[in-house]
Structure formats: structure tokens, C-alpha cells
Amino acid sequence: MENPVIILGAQSLGINALDAFTSNDVVVYCLLDDDAKLQNTELNDVPVMGNTEDKQLLQLLGKKCEVFVATEDTASRRSLTSMLHDEYQAVPVNAIHARASVSAHAWLGHGNLISAGAVVASNSKLGNGCLVGPNAVIDVKAELADYVQVGAGAIVNAGAVVAEQAFIGPGAIIVAGVKIGAKARVGAGSVVVADVPANQTVFGNPAAKI
């Protein structure tokens, strides 16, 4: 990546994104965050310069800077991504840690975070704005729709399909071929052996509705 990156969000997700970019020697120009307490501070020697809608800084997007959206709330990330597209014709780049393994035959959309130790296998597919935690595995032909979050150490096995905005907790296992509905939530450490409907929360081994 030739251009430096501006990261929108300077909290936990922003820290992970910063680590991913710096692991690849990508220059991060600054971070922006709406928390006034974080503004005019530094995060790992990178300045937090203003809020996430700072027009003076966002005007750098395009020829001079790339952007990554790292706000904690999914609705906020979606809103900021839409704003960047509509007002600045900017599309968030992917943040892929140098110690992650992403197959050349995987398909990735835009604005995804692939953390250290994560594996994205051949012929898998990620939409836009997905968060794949440290040491998580997205197996062969598995699919994540937009804004799916997969926690640290979770495994989405071969051919499993996870719909938009679903949450897979740390250490959870989604058995091969299972379908997880939109905005469904899978508790940490759960083993999901059957399809989960949209908006449902499941937990346990085998996972059951709670």
C-alpha cells in the first residue's frame, strides 16, 4: 500500500487496525475518534487528531491517503462507510496483519480486519466490514456476509455461511455447512451443529437458544 492510512476510531478496534497496518510497514497518518479525551493524544506514537467527521483531514482521502473504519459499534461503522463513499468517493481498505494467513484464492470485500494468526482459507468469501479475531479460522468455502464479527480463536468450518451482522463469539465452532442467520449471536465457546435463525442468540455445546 503506497499511501498512508487514516483510521477512524482510536479505541480497541482502532488499536488492532493500527497493529495490522504497522505490521506491514504501512504508514498510519493519524487516527480520528469522537471521544474528546482521546483527541490530541498519541496511540503507539501515532497522533489522534480529531473526530471521525473532520472534513479537513478527510479531504486527504483518495490520492493522498487511504482510510479504515474502526469504530466499535457496527451501526456507526456502516454509517461512516456510507458517508465516506457518498461524500469522498472513498472505500475503506482491508487491514490484514502480517502474521495472518489469507489464501490467494479467498475473496475479500472492503474494510475487513484480519487479525494476527487468523486463517482465511482457499475459496472462502468475506463481504465488507468483517472483523476476524486473532487465531480465528475461516475454512474452505465458508462465507461471511457484510459486517460479521468472528471472535478470537473461533472456527467457521468448511461451507458454513454466516449472514450479515452476525456475531460469532471467541472460541466458538460453527460446524461445516451450518447457516447462521442475520444478526444472530453465538456465545463464546459454543459448538453450533444446526442452523441458527436470524436475530437468535445461542450458547453451549451443542448450542441451544437462550
Coordinates of C-alpha atoms in Angstrom, one line a residue:
M1 CA 0.0 0.0 0.0
E2 CA 1.7 3.2 -1.2
N3 CA -0.5 5.8 0.6
P4 CA -0.7 6.3 4.3
V5 CA -3.9 5.4 6.1
I6 CA -6.2 7.4 8.3
I7 CA -8.0 5.2 10.9
L8 CA -11.5 6.2 12.0
G9 CA -11.6 5.0 15.6
A10 CA -8.9 5.0 18.3
Q11 CA -10.3 2.5 20.8
S12 CA -9.8 -1.3 20.9
L13 CA -10.6 -1.9 17.3
G14 CA -8.5 1.1 16.2
I15 CA -5.6 -0.3 18.1
N16 CA -6.0 -3.7 16.3
A17 CA -6.1 -2.0 13.0
L18 CA -3.1 0.1 13.7
D19 CA -1.2 -3.0 14.7
A20 CA -2.2 -4.7 11.4
F21 CA -1.1 -1.8 9.3
T22 CA 2.2 -1.2 11.1
S23 CA 3.0 -5.0 10.9
N24 CA 3.1 -4.5 7.2
D25 CA 5.2 -1.3 7.4
V26 CA 2.1 0.8 6.2
V27 CA 2.3 4.3 7.5
V28 CA -0.7 5.4 9.5
Y29 CA -1.1 9.2 9.1
C30 CA -3.4 9.6 12.1
L31 CA -6.4 8.3 13.9
L32 CA -9.7 10.1 14.4
D33 CA -12.1 9.5 17.3
D34 CA -15.3 11.2 18.6
D35 CA -14.1 10.8 22.2
A36 CA -12.7 14.3 23.1
K37 CA -10.5 12.7 25.8
L38 CA -8.6 10.8 23.1
Q39 CA -8.1 13.7 20.7
N40 CA -4.7 15.5 20.8
T41 CA -3.1 12.4 22.3
E42 CA -1.0 9.6 20.7
L43 CA -1.6 6.0 20.2
N44 CA 1.6 4.0 19.7
D45 CA 3.3 7.2 18.6
V46 CA 0.6 7.9 16.1
P47 CA -1.5 11.1 16.7
V48 CA -5.2 11.1 17.4
M49 CA -6.0 14.4 15.6
G50 CA -9.8 15.0 15.6
N51 CA -13.2 13.5 15.3
T52 CA -14.4 11.0 12.7
E53 CA -16.0 13.6 10.5
D54 CA -13.1 16.1 10.4
K55 CA -13.6 17.4 6.9
Q56 CA -10.1 19.0 6.7
L57 CA -8.4 15.6 7.3
L58 CA -10.9 13.5 5.3
Q59 CA -10.3 15.7 2.3
L60 CA -6.9 13.9 2.1
L61 CA -8.7 10.7 1.2
G62 CA -8.2 9.5 -2.4
K63 CA -4.9 10.4 -4.0
K64 CA -3.0 11.2 -0.7
C65 CA -4.5 8.9 2.0
E66 CA -6.4 5.6 2.4
V67 CA -9.0 5.1 5.1
F68 CA -10.0 2.3 7.5
V69 CA -13.2 2.4 9.7
A70 CA -12.5 1.1 13.2
T71 CA -15.4 2.3 15.3
E72 CA -16.6 -0.2 17.8
D73 CA -20.3 -0.1 17.0
T74 CA -21.5 -1.8 13.8
A75 CA -24.1 0.8 13.0
S76 CA -21.5 3.5 13.3
R77 CA -19.1 1.6 11.1
R78 CA -21.8 1.2 8.5
S79 CA -22.8 4.9 8.7
L80 CA -19.2 6.1 8.4
T81 CA -18.5 3.8 5.5
S82 CA -21.6 5.1 3.6
M83 CA -20.6 8.7 4.4
L84 CA -17.0 8.1 3.0
H85 CA -18.5 6.6 -0.1
D86 CA -21.1 9.4 -0.7
E87 CA -19.1 12.4 0.3
Y88 CA -15.5 11.5 -0.6
Q89 CA -15.8 8.6 -3.1
A90 CA -13.6 6.6 -0.7
V91 CA -13.8 2.9 0.0
P92 CA -12.1 1.5 3.2
V93 CA -9.0 -0.7 2.6
N94 CA -8.5 -4.1 4.3
A95 CA -6.3 -4.3 7.4
I96 CA -4.6 -7.7 7.2
H97 CA -2.0 -8.4 9.8
A98 CA 1.4 -9.7 8.5
R99 CA 1.0 -12.8 10.7
A100 CA -2.4 -13.7 9.3
S101 CA -2.7 -16.2 6.5
V102 CA -5.1 -15.2 3.7
S103 CA -5.2 -17.5 0.7
A104 CA -4.6 -16.0 -2.7
H105 CA -7.9 -17.8 -3.7
A106 CA -10.0 -16.3 -1.0
W107 CA -12.3 -13.4 -1.9
L108 CA -12.4 -10.3 0.3
G109 CA -14.6 -7.2 0.0
H110 CA -13.5 -3.9 1.6
G111 CA -12.8 -2.6 5.1
N112 CA -12.2 -6.0 6.7
L113 CA -9.8 -6.6 9.6
I114 CA -7.9 -9.9 9.7
S115 CA -6.0 -10.1 13.0
A116 CA -2.7 -11.8 13.8
G117 CA -2.8 -15.6 13.5
A118 CA -6.1 -15.7 11.7
V119 CA -6.5 -18.0 8.7
V120 CA -8.8 -17.2 5.7
A121 CA -8.7 -20.4 3.6
S122 CA -9.0 -21.0 -0.1
N123 CA -12.3 -20.3 -1.8
S124 CA -13.7 -18.7 1.3
K125 CA -15.6 -15.4 0.9
L126 CA -15.8 -12.3 3.1
G127 CA -18.1 -9.4 2.4
N128 CA -17.4 -5.8 3.6
G129 CA -16.5 -4.6 7.1
C130 CA -15.9 -8.0 8.7
L131 CA -13.8 -8.4 11.8
V132 CA -11.8 -11.7 12.1
G133 CA -10.2 -12.0 15.5
P134 CA -6.7 -13.4 16.4
N135 CA -6.2 -17.1 15.5
A136 CA -9.8 -17.4 14.1
V137 CA -10.2 -19.7 11.1
I138 CA -12.5 -19.1 8.1
D139 CA -12.3 -22.5 6.4
V140 CA -12.6 -23.6 2.8
K141 CA -15.7 -22.3 1.0
A142 CA -17.0 -20.7 4.2
E143 CA -18.8 -17.4 3.6
L144 CA -19.2 -14.3 5.8
A145 CA -21.6 -11.6 4.7
D146 CA -21.1 -7.9 5.5
Y147 CA -20.2 -6.7 9.0
V148 CA -19.8 -10.2 10.5
Q149 CA -17.7 -10.4 13.6
V150 CA -15.7 -13.6 14.4
G151 CA -14.1 -13.7 17.8
A152 CA -10.6 -14.8 18.7
G153 CA -10.0 -18.5 18.1
A154 CA -13.4 -19.2 16.6
I155 CA -13.6 -21.6 13.7
V156 CA -16.1 -21.2 10.9
N157 CA -15.8 -24.6 9.2
A158 CA -15.9 -25.5 5.5
G159 CA -19.0 -24.4 3.7
A160 CA -20.6 -22.7 6.6
V161 CA -22.5 -19.4 5.8
V162 CA -22.8 -16.5 8.2
A163 CA -25.3 -13.8 7.3
E164 CA -24.9 -10.0 7.7
Q165 CA -24.1 -8.6 11.1
A166 CA -24.0 -11.9 12.9
F167 CA -21.6 -12.3 15.9
I168 CA -19.5 -15.4 16.5
G169 CA -18.1 -15.4 20.0
P170 CA -14.4 -16.2 20.9
G171 CA -13.6 -19.9 20.7
A172 CA -17.0 -20.9 19.1
I173 CA -17.1 -23.6 16.4
I174 CA -19.5 -23.5 13.5
V175 CA -19.8 -27.0 12.1
A176 CA -19.3 -27.5 8.3
G177 CA -22.3 -26.4 6.2
V178 CA -24.3 -24.7 9.0
K179 CA -26.0 -21.4 8.3
I180 CA -26.1 -18.6 10.8
G181 CA -28.8 -16.0 10.2
A182 CA -28.5 -12.2 10.1
K183 CA -27.8 -10.5 13.4
A184 CA -27.7 -13.9 15.2
R185 CA -25.3 -14.2 18.1
V186 CA -23.2 -17.3 19.0
G187 CA -21.9 -17.3 22.6
A188 CA -18.2 -17.8 23.4
G189 CA -17.0 -21.4 23.2
S190 CA -20.3 -22.7 21.7
V191 CA -20.4 -25.6 19.2
V192 CA -23.1 -24.9 16.6
V193 CA -24.3 -28.1 14.9
A194 CA -27.6 -26.8 13.4
D195 CA -28.7 -23.7 11.5
V196 CA -29.4 -20.6 13.7
P197 CA -32.3 -18.3 12.6
A198 CA -31.9 -14.6 12.2
N199 CA -31.7 -12.5 15.4
Q200 CA -31.4 -15.6 17.6
T201 CA -28.8 -16.0 20.4
V202 CA -27.4 -19.5 21.0
F203 CA -25.0 -20.8 23.6
G204 CA -23.5 -24.1 24.7
N205 CA -22.3 -27.5 23.3
P206 CA -24.4 -28.3 21.4
A207 CA -25.5 -24.7 21.0
A208 CA -29.1 -24.0 22.0
K209 CA -31.4 -20.9 22.1
I210 CA -31.1 -18.8 25.2

